[in-house]
Short mmCIF file of C-alpha atoms in Angstrom, two decimals:
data_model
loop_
_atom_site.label_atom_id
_atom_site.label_comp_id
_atom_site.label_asym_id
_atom_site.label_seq_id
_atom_site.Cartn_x
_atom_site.Cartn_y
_atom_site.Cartn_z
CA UNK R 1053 0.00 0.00 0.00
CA UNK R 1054 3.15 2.03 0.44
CA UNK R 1055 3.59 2.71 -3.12
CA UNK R 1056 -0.31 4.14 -3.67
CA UNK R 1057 -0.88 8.02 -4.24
CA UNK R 1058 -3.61 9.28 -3.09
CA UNK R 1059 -5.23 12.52 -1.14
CA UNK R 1060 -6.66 12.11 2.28
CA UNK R 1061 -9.36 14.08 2.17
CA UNK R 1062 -10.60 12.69 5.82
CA UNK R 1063 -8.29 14.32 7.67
CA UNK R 1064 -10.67 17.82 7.73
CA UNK R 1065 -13.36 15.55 9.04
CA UNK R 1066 -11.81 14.26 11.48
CA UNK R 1067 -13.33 16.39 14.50
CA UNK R 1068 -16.29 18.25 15.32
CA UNK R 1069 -13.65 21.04 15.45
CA UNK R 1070 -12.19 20.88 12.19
CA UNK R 1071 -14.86 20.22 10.55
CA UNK R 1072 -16.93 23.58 11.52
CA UNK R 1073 -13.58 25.23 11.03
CA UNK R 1074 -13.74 24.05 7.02
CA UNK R 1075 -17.39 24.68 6.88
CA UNK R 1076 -18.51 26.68 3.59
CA UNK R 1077 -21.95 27.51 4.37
CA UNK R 1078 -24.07 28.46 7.16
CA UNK R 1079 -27.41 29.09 8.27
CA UNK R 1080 -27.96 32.00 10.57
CA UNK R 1081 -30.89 33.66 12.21
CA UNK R 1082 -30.46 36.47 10.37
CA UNK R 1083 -31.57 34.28 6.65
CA UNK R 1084 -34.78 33.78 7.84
CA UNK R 1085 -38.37 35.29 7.19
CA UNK R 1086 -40.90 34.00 8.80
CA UNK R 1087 -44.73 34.15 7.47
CA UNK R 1088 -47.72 34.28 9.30
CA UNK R 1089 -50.91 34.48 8.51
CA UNK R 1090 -53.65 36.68 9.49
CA UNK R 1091 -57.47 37.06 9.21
CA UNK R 1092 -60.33 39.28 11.14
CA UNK R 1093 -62.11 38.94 14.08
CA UNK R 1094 -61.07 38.37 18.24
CA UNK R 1095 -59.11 35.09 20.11
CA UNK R 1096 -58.54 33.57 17.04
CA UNK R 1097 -55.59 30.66 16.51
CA UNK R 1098 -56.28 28.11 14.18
CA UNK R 1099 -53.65 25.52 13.05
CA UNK R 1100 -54.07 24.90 9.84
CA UNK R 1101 -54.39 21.18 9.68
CA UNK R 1102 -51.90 20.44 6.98
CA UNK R 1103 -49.64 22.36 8.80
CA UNK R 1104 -48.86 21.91 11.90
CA UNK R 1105 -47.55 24.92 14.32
CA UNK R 1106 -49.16 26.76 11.07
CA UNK R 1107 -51.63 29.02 12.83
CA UNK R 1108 -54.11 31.62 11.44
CA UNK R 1109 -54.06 34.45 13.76
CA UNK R 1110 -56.47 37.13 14.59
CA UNK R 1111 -54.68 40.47 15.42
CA UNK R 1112 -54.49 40.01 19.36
CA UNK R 1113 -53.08 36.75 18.86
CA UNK R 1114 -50.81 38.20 16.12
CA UNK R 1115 -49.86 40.34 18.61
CA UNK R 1116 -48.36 38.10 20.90
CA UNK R 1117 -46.75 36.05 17.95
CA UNK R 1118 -44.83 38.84 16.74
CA UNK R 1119 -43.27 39.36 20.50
CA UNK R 1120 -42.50 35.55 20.02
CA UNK R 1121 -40.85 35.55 16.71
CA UNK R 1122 -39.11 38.74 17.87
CA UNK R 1123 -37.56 36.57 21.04
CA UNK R 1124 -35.85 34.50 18.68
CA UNK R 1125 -34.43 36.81 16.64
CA UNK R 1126 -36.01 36.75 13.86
CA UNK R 1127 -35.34 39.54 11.94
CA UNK R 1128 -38.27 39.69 9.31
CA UNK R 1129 -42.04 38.31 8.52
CA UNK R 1130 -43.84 38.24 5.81
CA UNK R 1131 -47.61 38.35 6.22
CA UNK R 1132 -50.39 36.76 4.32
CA UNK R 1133 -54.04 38.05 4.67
CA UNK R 1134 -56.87 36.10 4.38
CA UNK R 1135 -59.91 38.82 4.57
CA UNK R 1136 -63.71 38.05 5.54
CA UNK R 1137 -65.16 39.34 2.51
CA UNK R 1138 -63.76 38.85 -1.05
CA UNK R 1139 -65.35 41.09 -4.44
CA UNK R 1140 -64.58 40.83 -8.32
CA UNK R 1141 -62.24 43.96 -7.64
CA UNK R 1142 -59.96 42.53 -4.60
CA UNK R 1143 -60.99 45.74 -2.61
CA UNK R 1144 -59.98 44.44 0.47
CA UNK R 1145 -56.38 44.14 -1.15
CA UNK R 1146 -55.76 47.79 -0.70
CA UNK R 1147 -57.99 49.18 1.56
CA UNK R 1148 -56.50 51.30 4.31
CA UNK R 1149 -58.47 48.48 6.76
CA UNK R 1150 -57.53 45.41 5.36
CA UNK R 1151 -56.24 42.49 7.71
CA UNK R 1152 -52.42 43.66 5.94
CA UNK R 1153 -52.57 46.68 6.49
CA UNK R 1154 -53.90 46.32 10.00
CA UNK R 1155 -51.61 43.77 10.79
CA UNK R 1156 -48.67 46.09 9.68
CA UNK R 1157 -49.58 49.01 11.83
CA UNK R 1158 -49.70 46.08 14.89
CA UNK R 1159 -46.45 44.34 14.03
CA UNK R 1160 -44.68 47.90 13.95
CA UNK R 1161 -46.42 48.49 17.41
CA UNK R 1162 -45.24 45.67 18.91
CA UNK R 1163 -41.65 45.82 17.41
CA UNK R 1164 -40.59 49.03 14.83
CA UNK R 1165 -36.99 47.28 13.93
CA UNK R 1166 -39.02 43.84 12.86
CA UNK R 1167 -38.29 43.97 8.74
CA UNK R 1168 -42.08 43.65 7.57
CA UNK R 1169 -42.32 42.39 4.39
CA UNK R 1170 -45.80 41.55 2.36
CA UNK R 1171 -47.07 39.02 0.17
CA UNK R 1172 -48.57 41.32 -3.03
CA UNK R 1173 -51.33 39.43 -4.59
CA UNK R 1174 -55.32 39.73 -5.50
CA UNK R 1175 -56.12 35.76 -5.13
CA UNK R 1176 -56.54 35.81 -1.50
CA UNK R 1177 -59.45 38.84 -2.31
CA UNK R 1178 -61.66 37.07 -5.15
CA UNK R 1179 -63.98 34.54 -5.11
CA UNK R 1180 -62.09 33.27 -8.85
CA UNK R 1181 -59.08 32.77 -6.59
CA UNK R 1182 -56.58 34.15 -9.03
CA UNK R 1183 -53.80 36.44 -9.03
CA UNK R 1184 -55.11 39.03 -11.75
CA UNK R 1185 -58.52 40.69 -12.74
CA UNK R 1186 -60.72 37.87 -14.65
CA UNK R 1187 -63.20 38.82 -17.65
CA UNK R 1188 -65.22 35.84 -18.75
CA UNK R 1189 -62.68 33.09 -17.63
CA UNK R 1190 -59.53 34.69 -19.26
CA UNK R 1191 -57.18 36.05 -16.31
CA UNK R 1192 -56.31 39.63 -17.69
CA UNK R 1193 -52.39 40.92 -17.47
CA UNK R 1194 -52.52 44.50 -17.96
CA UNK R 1195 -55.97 46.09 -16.04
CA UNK R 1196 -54.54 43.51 -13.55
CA UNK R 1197 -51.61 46.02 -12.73
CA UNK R 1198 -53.00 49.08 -11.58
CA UNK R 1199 -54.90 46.99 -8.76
CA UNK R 1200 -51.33 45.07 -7.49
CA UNK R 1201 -49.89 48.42 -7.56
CA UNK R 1202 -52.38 49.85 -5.76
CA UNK R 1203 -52.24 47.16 -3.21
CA UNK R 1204 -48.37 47.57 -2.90
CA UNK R 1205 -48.36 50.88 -2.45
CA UNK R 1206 -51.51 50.22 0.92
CA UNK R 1207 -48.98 48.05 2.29
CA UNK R 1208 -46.21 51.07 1.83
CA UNK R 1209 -48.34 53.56 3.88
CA UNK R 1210 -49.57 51.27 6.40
CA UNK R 1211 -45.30 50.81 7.03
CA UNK R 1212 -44.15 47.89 5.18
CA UNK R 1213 -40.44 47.45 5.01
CA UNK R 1214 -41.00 45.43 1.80
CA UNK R 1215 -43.08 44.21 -0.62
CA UNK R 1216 -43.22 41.12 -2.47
CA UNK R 1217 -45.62 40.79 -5.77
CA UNK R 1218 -46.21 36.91 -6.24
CA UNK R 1219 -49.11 37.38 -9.29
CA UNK R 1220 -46.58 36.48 -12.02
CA UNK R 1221 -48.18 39.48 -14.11
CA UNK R 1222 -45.91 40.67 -16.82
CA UNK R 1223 -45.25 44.21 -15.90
CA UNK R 1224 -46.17 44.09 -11.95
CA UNK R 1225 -42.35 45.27 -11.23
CA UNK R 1226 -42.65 48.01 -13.48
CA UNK R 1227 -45.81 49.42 -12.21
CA UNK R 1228 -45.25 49.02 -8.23
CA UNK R 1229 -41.45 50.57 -8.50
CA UNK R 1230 -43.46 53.57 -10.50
CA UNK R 1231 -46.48 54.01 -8.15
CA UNK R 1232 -44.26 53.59 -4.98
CA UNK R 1233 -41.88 56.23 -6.47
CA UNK R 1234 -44.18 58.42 -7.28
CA UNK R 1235 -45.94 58.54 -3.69
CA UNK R 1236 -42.41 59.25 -2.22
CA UNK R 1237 -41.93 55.35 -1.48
CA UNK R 1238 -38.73 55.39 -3.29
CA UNK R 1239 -36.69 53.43 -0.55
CA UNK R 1240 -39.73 50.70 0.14
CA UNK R 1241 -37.53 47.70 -1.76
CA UNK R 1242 -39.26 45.01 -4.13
CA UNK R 1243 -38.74 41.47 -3.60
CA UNK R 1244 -40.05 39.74 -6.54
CA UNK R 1245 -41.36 36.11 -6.88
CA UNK R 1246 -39.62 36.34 -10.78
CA UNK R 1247 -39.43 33.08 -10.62
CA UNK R 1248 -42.69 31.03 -9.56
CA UNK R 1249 -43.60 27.77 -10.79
CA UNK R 1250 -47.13 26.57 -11.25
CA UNK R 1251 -46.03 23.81 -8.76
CA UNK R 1252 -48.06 20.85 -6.98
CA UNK R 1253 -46.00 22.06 -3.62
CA UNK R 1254 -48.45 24.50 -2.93
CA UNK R 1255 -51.55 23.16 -1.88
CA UNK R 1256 -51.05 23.23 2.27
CA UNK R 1257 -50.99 27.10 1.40
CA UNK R 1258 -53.78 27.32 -0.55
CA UNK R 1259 -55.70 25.81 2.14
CA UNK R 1260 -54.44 28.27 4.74
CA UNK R 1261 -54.59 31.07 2.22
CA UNK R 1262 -58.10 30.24 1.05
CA UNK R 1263 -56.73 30.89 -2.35
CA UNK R 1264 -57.93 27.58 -4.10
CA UNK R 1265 -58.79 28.80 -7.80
CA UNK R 1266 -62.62 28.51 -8.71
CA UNK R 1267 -61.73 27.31 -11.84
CA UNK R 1268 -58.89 26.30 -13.96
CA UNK R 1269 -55.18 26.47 -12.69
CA UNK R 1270 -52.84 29.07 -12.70
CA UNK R 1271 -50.24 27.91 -15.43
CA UNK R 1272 -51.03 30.52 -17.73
CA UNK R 1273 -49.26 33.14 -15.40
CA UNK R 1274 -47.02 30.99 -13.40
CA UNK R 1275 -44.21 28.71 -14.94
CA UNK R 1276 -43.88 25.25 -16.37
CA UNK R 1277 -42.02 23.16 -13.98
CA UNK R 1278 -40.00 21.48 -17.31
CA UNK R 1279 -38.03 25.22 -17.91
CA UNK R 1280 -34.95 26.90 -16.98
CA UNK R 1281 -34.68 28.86 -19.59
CA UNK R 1282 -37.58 30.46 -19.25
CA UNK R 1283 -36.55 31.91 -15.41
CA UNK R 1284 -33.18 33.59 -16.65
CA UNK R 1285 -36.23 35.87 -18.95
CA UNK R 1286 -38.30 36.16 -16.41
CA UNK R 1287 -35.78 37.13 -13.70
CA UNK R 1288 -34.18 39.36 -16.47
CA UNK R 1289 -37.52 41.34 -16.90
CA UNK R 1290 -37.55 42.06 -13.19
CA UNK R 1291 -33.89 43.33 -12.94
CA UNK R 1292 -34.43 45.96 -15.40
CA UNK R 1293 -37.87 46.98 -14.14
CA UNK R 1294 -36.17 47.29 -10.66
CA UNK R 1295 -36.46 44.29 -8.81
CA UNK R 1296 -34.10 44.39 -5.58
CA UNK R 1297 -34.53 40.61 -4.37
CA UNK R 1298 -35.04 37.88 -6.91
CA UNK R 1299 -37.40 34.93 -5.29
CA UNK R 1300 -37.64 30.86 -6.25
CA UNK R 1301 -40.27 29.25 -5.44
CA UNK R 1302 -40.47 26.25 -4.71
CA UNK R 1303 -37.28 26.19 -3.57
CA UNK R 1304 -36.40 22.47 -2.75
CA UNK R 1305 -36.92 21.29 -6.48
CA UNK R 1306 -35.62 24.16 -8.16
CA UNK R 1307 -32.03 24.66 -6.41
CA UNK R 1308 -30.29 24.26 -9.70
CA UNK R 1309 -32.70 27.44 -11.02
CA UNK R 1310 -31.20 29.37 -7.65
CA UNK R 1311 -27.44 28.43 -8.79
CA UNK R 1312 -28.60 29.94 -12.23
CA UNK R 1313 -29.85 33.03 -10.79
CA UNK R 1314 -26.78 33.08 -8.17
CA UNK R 1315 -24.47 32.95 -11.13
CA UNK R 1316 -25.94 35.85 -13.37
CA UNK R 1317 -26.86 38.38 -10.98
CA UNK R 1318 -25.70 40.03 -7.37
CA UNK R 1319 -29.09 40.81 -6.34
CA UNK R 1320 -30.13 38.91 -3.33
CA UNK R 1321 -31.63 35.71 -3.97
CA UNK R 1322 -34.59 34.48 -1.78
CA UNK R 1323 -35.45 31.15 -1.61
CA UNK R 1324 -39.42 29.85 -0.80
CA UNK R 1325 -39.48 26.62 0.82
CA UNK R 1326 -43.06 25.90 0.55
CA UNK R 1327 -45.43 24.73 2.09
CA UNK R 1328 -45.61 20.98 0.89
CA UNK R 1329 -42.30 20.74 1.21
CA UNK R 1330 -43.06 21.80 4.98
CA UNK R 1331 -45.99 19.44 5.40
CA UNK R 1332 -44.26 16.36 4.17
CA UNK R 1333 -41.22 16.87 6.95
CA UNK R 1334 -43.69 17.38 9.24
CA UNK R 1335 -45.48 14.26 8.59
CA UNK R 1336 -42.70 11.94 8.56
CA UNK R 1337 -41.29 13.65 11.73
CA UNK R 1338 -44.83 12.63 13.42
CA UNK R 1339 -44.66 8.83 12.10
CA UNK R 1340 -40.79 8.66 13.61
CA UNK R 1341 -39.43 8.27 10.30
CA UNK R 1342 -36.90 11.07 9.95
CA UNK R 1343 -34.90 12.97 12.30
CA UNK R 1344 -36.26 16.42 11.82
CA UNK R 1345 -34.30 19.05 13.17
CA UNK R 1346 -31.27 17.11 11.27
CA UNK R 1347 -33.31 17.15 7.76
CA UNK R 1348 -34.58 20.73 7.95
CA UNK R 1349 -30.83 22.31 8.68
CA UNK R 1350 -29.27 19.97 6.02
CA UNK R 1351 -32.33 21.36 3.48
CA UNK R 1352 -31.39 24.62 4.68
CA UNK R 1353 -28.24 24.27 4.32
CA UNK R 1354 -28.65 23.16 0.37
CA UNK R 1355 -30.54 27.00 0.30
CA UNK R 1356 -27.36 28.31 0.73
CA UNK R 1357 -24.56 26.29 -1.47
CA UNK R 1358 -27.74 26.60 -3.96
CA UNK R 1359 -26.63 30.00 -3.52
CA UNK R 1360 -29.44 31.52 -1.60
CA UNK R 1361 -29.30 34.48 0.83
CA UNK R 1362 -32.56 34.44 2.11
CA UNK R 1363 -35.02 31.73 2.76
CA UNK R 1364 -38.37 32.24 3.25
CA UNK R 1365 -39.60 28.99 5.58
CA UNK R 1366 -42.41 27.49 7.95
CA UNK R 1367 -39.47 26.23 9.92
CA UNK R 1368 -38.16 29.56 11.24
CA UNK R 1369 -39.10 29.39 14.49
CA UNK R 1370 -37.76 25.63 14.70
CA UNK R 1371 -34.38 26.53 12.95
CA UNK R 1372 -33.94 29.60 15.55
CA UNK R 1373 -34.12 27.15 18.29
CA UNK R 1374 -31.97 24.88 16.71
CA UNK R 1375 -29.55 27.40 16.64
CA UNK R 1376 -29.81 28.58 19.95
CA UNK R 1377 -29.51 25.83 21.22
CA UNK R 1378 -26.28 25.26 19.21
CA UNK R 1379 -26.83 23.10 16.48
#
């Protein structure tokens, strides 16, 4: 054996020691935004059965869960409204007393340094349950606009940090950085979902959401699973119309789409781990089959040699324990 050549590339895992000294990515605290989702009325904290520690939360209980996510550390949330009453315009999108805009003015109550971002979307606020205006089944692109940017620019005055269009409009960048720009907004940033799949993975949050399309699907907005291709253009689109963030979602299927988007631009790439993805750890963990803290920072850690910076997760609040408690 004398005579064999070879590296030994065992000797920098060889202790606990060396082995975090060689380490090339992390997870921190400070990756994570949490969502939360929030709906009228008083006392209200309903787990959403396909995901658990999923709550909806009324504002007084929101309350308290801000404090909570604050404790950890958490350094950002993005909410999710899910109003009472829904119309063929989305009114409660943008109106100065929507469950957003509500819950924005609370969260900053509770905690002004908290980073509130918001999800920017009409399907939550119609009964057709999609993203855009819709005119005799057809889901219009451009009257579609003027209604997300109005909603973005709600969530700007009631004192979002950031917002974060997921409609997969073609324009929507364009016409929020304009409208928030023009009201003086200029420093609100614009995370965008540029590149959203029409993906099976979503269907815990459409549940939670009450988002469930009344007819159809959503694939002639959002993207074919089968293309890569097709993100670097859509990505593209929002860097010049003055995207800050660039978003994946899903995340856990697409990682070679966040390497792609890692490798072309230097904005800040956010990854979505969604909310099957969430749901199917949290099911196995229940039956015993996986060890789940150990799965969710090894999945997190993927994020980041994908080449995330951010990841937008269910398992915040788990992963800031974890850490805590020095994992």
């Amino acid at each position: 054996m004398n005579h064999l050549e070879f590296q030994r590339h065992r000797r920098l895992r060889s202790s606990a020691g060396i082995r975090a000294m060689v380490r090339e990515n992390h997870v921190s605290v400070n990756d994570l935004i949490h969502p939360l989702f929030v709906v009228e009325g008083n006392n209200v904290k309903h787990e959403i059965p396909s995901m658990p520690g999923v709550f909806h939360f009324s504002l007084d209980n929101f309350r308290r869960e801000v404090n909570k996510v604050s404790e950890l550390g958490i350094p950002s949330i993005i909410l999710f409204g899910v109003p009472d009453h829904k119309d063929e315009c989305s009114s409660q999108a943008y109106a100065e007393e929507g469950i957003v805009q509500k819950a924005i003015r609370v969260a900053k109550e509770e905690n002004p340094n908290l980073v509130i971002t918001t999800d920017v979307c009409l399907c939550q606020y119609n009964p057709a349950g999609h993203c855009g205006i819709v005119e005799n089944g057809e889901i219009l692109n451009d009257p579609s606009l003027e209604l997300i940017a109005k909603t973005a620019l709600s969530h700007a005055q009631a004192g979002a940090d950031i917002v974060a269009p997921s409609d997969m409009m073609d324009g929507r960048i364009a016409a929020i950085r304009h409208t928030l720009d023009q009201n003086g907004y200029l420093n609100v940033p614009v995370i965008s979902y540029a590149v959203k799949y029409a993906s099976a993975y979503y269907g815990p949050f459409r549940e939670a959401a009450h988002s469930t399309p009344a007819f159809g699907d959503r694939k002639t907005y959002q993207m074919d699973p089968a293309n890569s291709r097709e993100a670097m253009r859509e990505a593209e689109s929002d860097v010049r119309e003055g995207a800050d963030m660039l978003m994946v979602k899903p995340a856990l299927s697409y990682m070679d789409v966040i390497r792609q988007l890692r490798d072309r631009w230097d904005l800040p790439i956010v990854a979505y781990n969604v909310s099957a993805e969430y749901a199917m750890v949290k099911a196995a963990a229940q039956n015993g089959w996986i060890d789940e803290r150990a799965l969710v920072m090894e999945t997190m850690t993927g994020f980041k040699r994908a080449g995330a910076d951010l990841i937008l997760t269910y398992f915040s609040k788990d992963i800031a324990g974890y850490l805590k408690e020095g994992y």
